[in-house]
Backbone as JSON Lines, residues from 0, in Angstrom:
{"i":0,"aa":"G","n":[26.99,-18.85,-2.79],"ca":[26.39,-19.46,-1.66],"c":[25.68,-20.74,-2.1]}
{"i":1,"aa":"Y","n":[24.95,-21.21,-1.04],"ca":[24.26,-22.47,-1.45],"c":[22.86,-22.22,-1.92]}
{"i":2,"aa":"V","n":[22.34,-20.96,-1.46],"ca":[21.0,-20.58,-1.93],"c":[20.93,-19.66,-3.06]}
{"i":3,"aa":"T","n":[22.05,-18.86,-3.31],"ca":[22.07,-17.89,-4.3],"c":[23.47,-17.86,-5.0]}
{"i":4,"aa":"A","n":[23.46,-17.38,-6.09],"ca":[24.7,-17.23,-7.05],"c":[24.82,-15.8,-7.51]}
{"i":5,"aa":"T","n":[25.95,-15.14,-7.72],"ca":[25.96,-13.99,-8.16],"c":[26.88,-13.87,-9.5]}
{"i":6,"aa":"I","n":[26.33,-13.25,-10.49],"ca":[27.0,-13.05,-11.78],"c":[27.57,-11.58,-11.93]}
{"i":7,"aa":"Y","n":[28.78,-11.48,-12.01],"ca":[29.44,-10.18,-12.19],"c":[29.8,-9.77,-13.5]}
{"i":8,"aa":"F","n":[29.29,-8.64,-14.01],"ca":[29.64,-8.21,-15.31],"c":[30.6,-7.18,-15.29]}
{"i":9,"aa":"N","n":[31.43,-7.26,-16.3],"ca":[32.55,-5.98,-16.57],"c":[31.78,-4.82,-17.12]}
{"i":10,"aa":"R","n":[32.51,-3.78,-17.36],"ca":[31.92,-2.56,-17.92],"c":[31.37,-2.69,-19.38]}
{"i":11,"aa":"G","n":[32.11,-3.43,-20.09],"ca":[31.61,-3.66,-21.52],"c":[30.23,-4.53,-21.46]}
{"i":12,"aa":"E","n":[30.23,-5.58,-20.7],"ca":[29.03,-6.35,-20.65],"c":[27.89,-5.49,-20.01]}
{"i":13,"aa":"T","n":[28.28,-4.74,-19.01],"ca":[27.18,-3.87,-18.48],"c":[26.59,-2.95,-19.44]}
{"i":14,"aa":"H","n":[27.56,-2.39,-20.25],"ca":[27.02,-1.54,-21.36],"c":[26.1,-2.13,-22.38]}
{"i":15,"aa":"D","n":[26.54,-3.4,-22.73],"ca":[25.66,-4.17,-23.65],"c":[24.39,-4.56,-23.07]}
{"i":16,"aa":"A","n":[24.25,-4.76,-21.67],"ca":[23.04,-5.02,-21.12],"c":[22.03,-3.91,-21.04]}
{"i":17,"aa":"T","n":[22.54,-2.53,-21.18],"ca":[21.58,-1.4,-21.36],"c":[20.61,-1.48,-22.36]}
{"i":18,"aa":"H","n":[21.1,-2.07,-23.47],"ca":[20.19,-2.14,-24.55],"c":[18.92,-3.18,-24.31]}
{"i":19,"aa":"G","n":[19.3,-4.2,-23.68],"ca":[17.97,-5.01,-23.4],"c":[17.47,-5.92,-24.38]}
{"i":20,"aa":"G","n":[17.68,-5.67,-25.61],"ca":[17.08,-6.46,-26.82],"c":[17.18,-7.91,-26.68]}
{"i":21,"aa":"P","n":[18.52,-8.43,-26.4],"ca":[18.7,-9.86,-26.3],"c":[17.88,-10.46,-25.0]}
{"i":22,"aa":"L","n":[17.88,-9.71,-23.94],"ca":[17.28,-10.33,-22.71],"c":[15.63,-10.31,-22.93]}
{"i":23,"aa":"I","n":[15.13,-9.33,-23.66],"ca":[13.62,-9.53,-23.84],"c":[13.23,-10.47,-24.87]}
{"i":24,"aa":"A","n":[14.19,-10.6,-25.85],"ca":[14.03,-11.84,-26.91],"c":[14.05,-13.22,-26.15]}
{"i":25,"aa":"A","n":[15.04,-13.35,-25.24],"ca":[15.05,-14.56,-24.37],"c":[13.6,-14.84,-23.86]}
{"i":26,"aa":"C","n":[13.16,-13.73,-23.15],"ca":[11.89,-13.95,-22.4],"c":[10.69,-14.41,-23.34]}
{"i":27,"aa":"G","n":[10.73,-13.9,-24.61],"ca":[9.85,-14.33,-25.58],"c":[10.04,-15.75,-25.94]}
{"i":28,"aa":"G","n":[11.28,-16.29,-26.18],"ca":[11.62,-17.52,-26.34],"c":[11.25,-18.44,-25.31]}
{"i":29,"aa":"L","n":[11.43,-18.0,-24.16],"ca":[10.92,-18.92,-22.95],"c":[9.55,-19.03,-22.91]}
{"i":30,"aa":"A","n":[8.81,-17.87,-23.14],"ca":[7.36,-18.01,-23.15],"c":[6.87,-18.85,-24.3]}
{"i":31,"aa":"A","n":[7.44,-18.87,-25.36],"ca":[7.03,-19.78,-26.46],"c":[7.19,-21.2,-26.36]}
{"i":32,"aa":"L","n":[8.23,-21.62,-25.24],"ca":[8.24,-23.03,-24.94],"c":[7.21,-23.66,-24.12]}
{"i":33,"aa":"V","n":[6.45,-22.77,-23.46],"ca":[5.44,-23.2,-22.57],"c":[4.02,-22.76,-23.19]}
{"i":34,"aa":"S","n":[3.13,-23.73,-23.45],"ca":[1.87,-23.29,-24.15],"c":[0.95,-22.57,-23.18]}
{"i":35,"aa":"G","n":[0.04,-21.93,-23.64],"ca":[-1.19,-21.38,-22.93],"c":[-0.8,-20.29,-21.98]}
{"i":36,"aa":"A","n":[-1.7,-20.06,-20.93],"ca":[-1.57,-19.06,-19.99],"c":[-0.32,-19.09,-19.02]}
{"i":37,"aa":"A","n":[0.14,-20.26,-18.81],"ca":[1.38,-20.6,-18.08],"c":[2.56,-19.95,-18.86]}
{"i":38,"aa":"G","n":[2.59,-20.1,-20.21],"ca":[3.65,-19.5,-20.98],"c":[3.56,-18.09,-21.12]}
{"i":39,"aa":"V","n":[2.41,-17.42,-21.01],"ca":[2.2,-15.96,-20.94],"c":[2.61,-15.53,-19.6]}
{"i":40,"aa":"A","n":[2.32,-16.04,-18.53],"ca":[2.66,-15.68,-17.37],"c":[4.24,-15.73,-17.09]}
{"i":41,"aa":"M","n":[4.88,-16.9,-17.68],"ca":[6.18,-16.98,-17.43],"c":[6.91,-15.99,-18.26]}
{"i":42,"aa":"G","n":[6.43,-15.6,-19.41],"ca":[7.03,-14.56,-20.3],"c":[6.97,-13.21,-19.57]}
{"i":43,"aa":"A","n":[5.68,-12.96,-19.03],"ca":[5.65,-11.64,-18.37],"c":[6.62,-11.55,-17.1]}
{"i":44,"aa":"A","n":[6.73,-12.69,-16.41],"ca":[7.59,-12.57,-15.21],"c":[9.0,-12.35,-15.62]}
{"i":45,"aa":"C","n":[9.44,-13.05,-16.61],"ca":[10.81,-12.89,-17.16],"c":[11.0,-11.48,-17.7]}
{"i":46,"aa":"A","n":[10.07,-10.98,-18.43],"ca":[10.11,-9.56,-18.87],"c":[10.35,-8.57,-17.72]}
{"i":47,"aa":"T","n":[9.53,-8.76,-16.68],"ca":[9.66,-7.86,-15.45],"c":[11.06,-7.97,-14.94]}
{"i":48,"aa":"Q","n":[11.51,-9.0,-14.77],"ca":[12.83,-9.27,-14.22],"c":[13.99,-8.69,-15.17]}
{"i":49,"aa":"A","n":[13.74,-8.94,-16.48],"ca":[14.58,-8.35,-17.46],"c":[14.63,-6.71,-17.35]}
{"i":50,"aa":"G","n":[13.48,-6.34,-17.29],"ca":[13.29,-4.82,-17.03],"c":[14.12,-4.22,-15.98]}
{"i":51,"aa":"A","n":[14.1,-5.07,-14.65],"ca":[14.93,-4.62,-13.63],"c":[16.41,-4.76,-13.84]}
{"i":52,"aa":"V","n":[16.74,-5.65,-14.63],"ca":[18.25,-5.83,-15.03],"c":[18.72,-4.66,-15.95]}
{"i":53,"aa":"I","n":[17.8,-4.33,-16.93],"ca":[18.07,-3.26,-17.8],"c":[18.21,-1.92,-16.97]}
{"i":54,"aa":"V","n":[17.33,-1.63,-16.14],"ca":[17.32,-0.36,-15.2],"c":[18.65,-0.33,-14.49]}
{"i":55,"aa":"Q","n":[19.01,-1.42,-13.81],"ca":[20.3,-1.41,-13.11],"c":[21.59,-1.25,-13.99]}
{"i":56,"aa":"A","n":[21.5,-1.96,-15.13],"ca":[22.56,-1.82,-16.0],"c":[22.83,-0.25,-16.54]}
{"i":57,"aa":"N","n":[21.69,0.38,-16.91],"ca":[21.77,1.84,-17.07],"c":[22.24,2.68,-15.98]}
{"i":58,"aa":"R","n":[21.77,2.21,-14.78],"ca":[22.32,3.04,-13.56],"c":[23.65,2.8,-13.28]}
{"i":59,"aa":"A","n":[24.19,1.63,-13.56],"ca":[25.57,1.4,-13.31],"c":[26.52,2.04,-14.55]}
{"i":60,"aa":"D","n":[25.96,1.88,-15.7],"ca":[26.69,2.53,-16.82],"c":[26.92,4.0,-16.7]}
{"i":61,"aa":"D","n":[25.78,4.62,-16.28],"ca":[25.85,6.19,-15.99],"c":[26.91,6.58,-14.92]}
{"i":62,"aa":"R","n":[27.15,5.65,-14.0],"ca":[28.09,5.94,-12.96],"c":[29.5,5.33,-13.25]}
{"i":63,"aa":"R","n":[29.66,4.78,-14.37],"ca":[30.94,4.06,-14.79],"c":[31.18,2.86,-13.68]}
{"i":64,"aa":"M","n":[30.12,2.27,-13.42],"ca":[30.26,1.08,-12.38],"c":[29.79,-0.19,-13.17]}
{"i":65,"aa":"C","n":[29.55,-1.23,-12.57],"ca":[29.13,-2.46,-13.29],"c":[27.86,-3.13,-12.59]}
{"i":66,"aa":"L","n":[27.37,-4.0,-13.48],"ca":[26.15,-4.72,-13.0],"c":[26.55,-6.0,-12.42]}
{"i":67,"aa":"K","n":[25.63,-6.4,-11.36],"ca":[25.75,-7.65,-10.78],"c":[24.37,-8.23,-10.65]}
{"i":68,"aa":"V","n":[24.18,-9.5,-10.91],"ca":[22.9,-10.16,-10.64],"c":[22.84,-11.29,-9.81]}
{"i":69,"aa":"K","n":[22.26,-11.17,-8.68],"ca":[22.09,-12.29,-7.68],"c":[20.94,-13.13,-8.1]}
{"i":70,"aa":"M","n":[21.01,-14.38,-8.03],"ca":[19.79,-15.28,-8.4],"c":[19.84,-16.41,-7.5]}
{"i":71,"aa":"T","n":[18.46,-17.06,-7.33],"ca":[18.44,-18.25,-6.64],"c":[19.22,-19.33,-7.31]}
{"i":72,"aa":"W","n":[19.75,-20.32,-6.6],"ca":[20.54,-21.13,-7.11],"c":[20.19,-22.67,-6.48]}
{"i":73,"aa":"P","n":[20.18,-23.79,-7.32],"ca":[20.47,-23.86,-8.78],"c":[19.09,-23.36,-9.42]}
{"i":74,"aa":"P","n":[19.26,-22.78,-10.65],"ca":[18.05,-22.34,-11.34],"c":[17.34,-23.46,-12.12]}
{"i":75,"aa":"I","n":[17.12,-24.56,-11.4],"ca":[16.44,-25.8,-12.12],"c":[14.95,-25.59,-12.19]}
{"i":76,"aa":"A","n":[14.4,-24.73,-11.53],"ca":[12.92,-24.54,-11.62],"c":[12.74,-23.07,-12.0]}
{"i":77,"aa":"L","n":[12.94,-23.0,-13.46],"ca":[12.92,-21.47,-14.11],"c":[11.75,-20.61,-13.58]}
{"i":78,"aa":"P","n":[10.58,-21.06,-13.48],"ca":[9.51,-20.16,-13.12],"c":[9.71,-19.71,-11.55]}
{"i":79,"aa":"T","n":[10.42,-20.36,-10.82],"ca":[10.66,-19.96,-9.43],"c":[12.04,-19.26,-9.26]}
{"i":80,"aa":"T","n":[12.71,-19.11,-10.19],"ca":[14.06,-18.52,-10.04],"c":[13.86,-16.89,-9.96]}
{"i":81,"aa":"V","n":[14.49,-16.42,-8.8],"ca":[14.32,-14.98,-8.67],"c":[15.66,-14.36,-8.85]}
{"i":82,"aa":"I","n":[15.7,-13.1,-9.36],"ca":[16.98,-12.46,-9.51],"c":[16.9,-11.07,-8.83]}
{"i":83,"aa":"W","n":[18.11,-10.64,-8.34],"ca":[18.13,-9.32,-7.72],"c":[19.33,-8.55,-8.37]}
{"i":84,"aa":"P","n":[19.12,-7.72,-9.33],"ca":[20.04,-7.02,-10.17],"c":[20.52,-5.78,-9.12]}
{"i":85,"aa":"D","n":[21.94,-5.47,-9.15],"ca":[22.34,-4.37,-8.41],"c":[23.68,-3.98,-9.23]}
{"i":86,"aa":"I","n":[24.3,-2.92,-8.66],"ca":[25.59,-2.38,-9.19],"c":[26.78,-2.62,-8.2]}
{"i":87,"aa":"Y","n":[28.02,-2.55,-8.7],"ca":[29.2,-2.57,-7.95],"c":[30.3,-2.06,-8.59]}
{"i":88,"aa":"D","n":[31.44,-1.75,-7.82],"ca":[32.58,-1.17,-8.36],"c":[33.75,-1.94,-7.77]}
{"i":89,"aa":"G","n":[34.85,-1.99,-8.49],"ca":[35.92,-2.75,-7.93],"c":[35.98,-4.35,-8.48]}
{"i":90,"aa":"G","n":[36.89,-5.03,-8.09],"ca":[36.9,-6.5,-8.48],"c":[37.0,-6.7,-9.99]}
{"i":91,"aa":"Y","n":[35.9,-7.3,-10.44],"ca":[35.72,-7.72,-11.82],"c":[35.47,-6.47,-12.79]}
{"i":92,"aa":"C","n":[35.04,-5.25,-12.09],"ca":[34.44,-4.09,-12.78],"c":[35.69,-3.42,-13.5]}
{"i":93,"aa":"R","n":[36.01,-3.75,-14.59],"ca":[37.13,-3.19,-15.47],"c":[36.6,-2.73,-16.65]}
């Protein structure tokens, strides 16, 4: 869509997302790019959204389904980018 974009993960990618380490590390890197309280707030918001992705990835993996993540688009203003993780079956879910 014009306001949102959806990223569809396959079963292997969904399983990889259940571990969450790289997602949390990316949040730490993002927080390090911005100094002070703003960086801490950005890192915390990122970690919260990463946690939601990990929960849905585990939910999908348990059901032999796949993860999808809808996000505001374009993600040019990272602090205001919002994501909605969910699960799906069919299509790219192989």
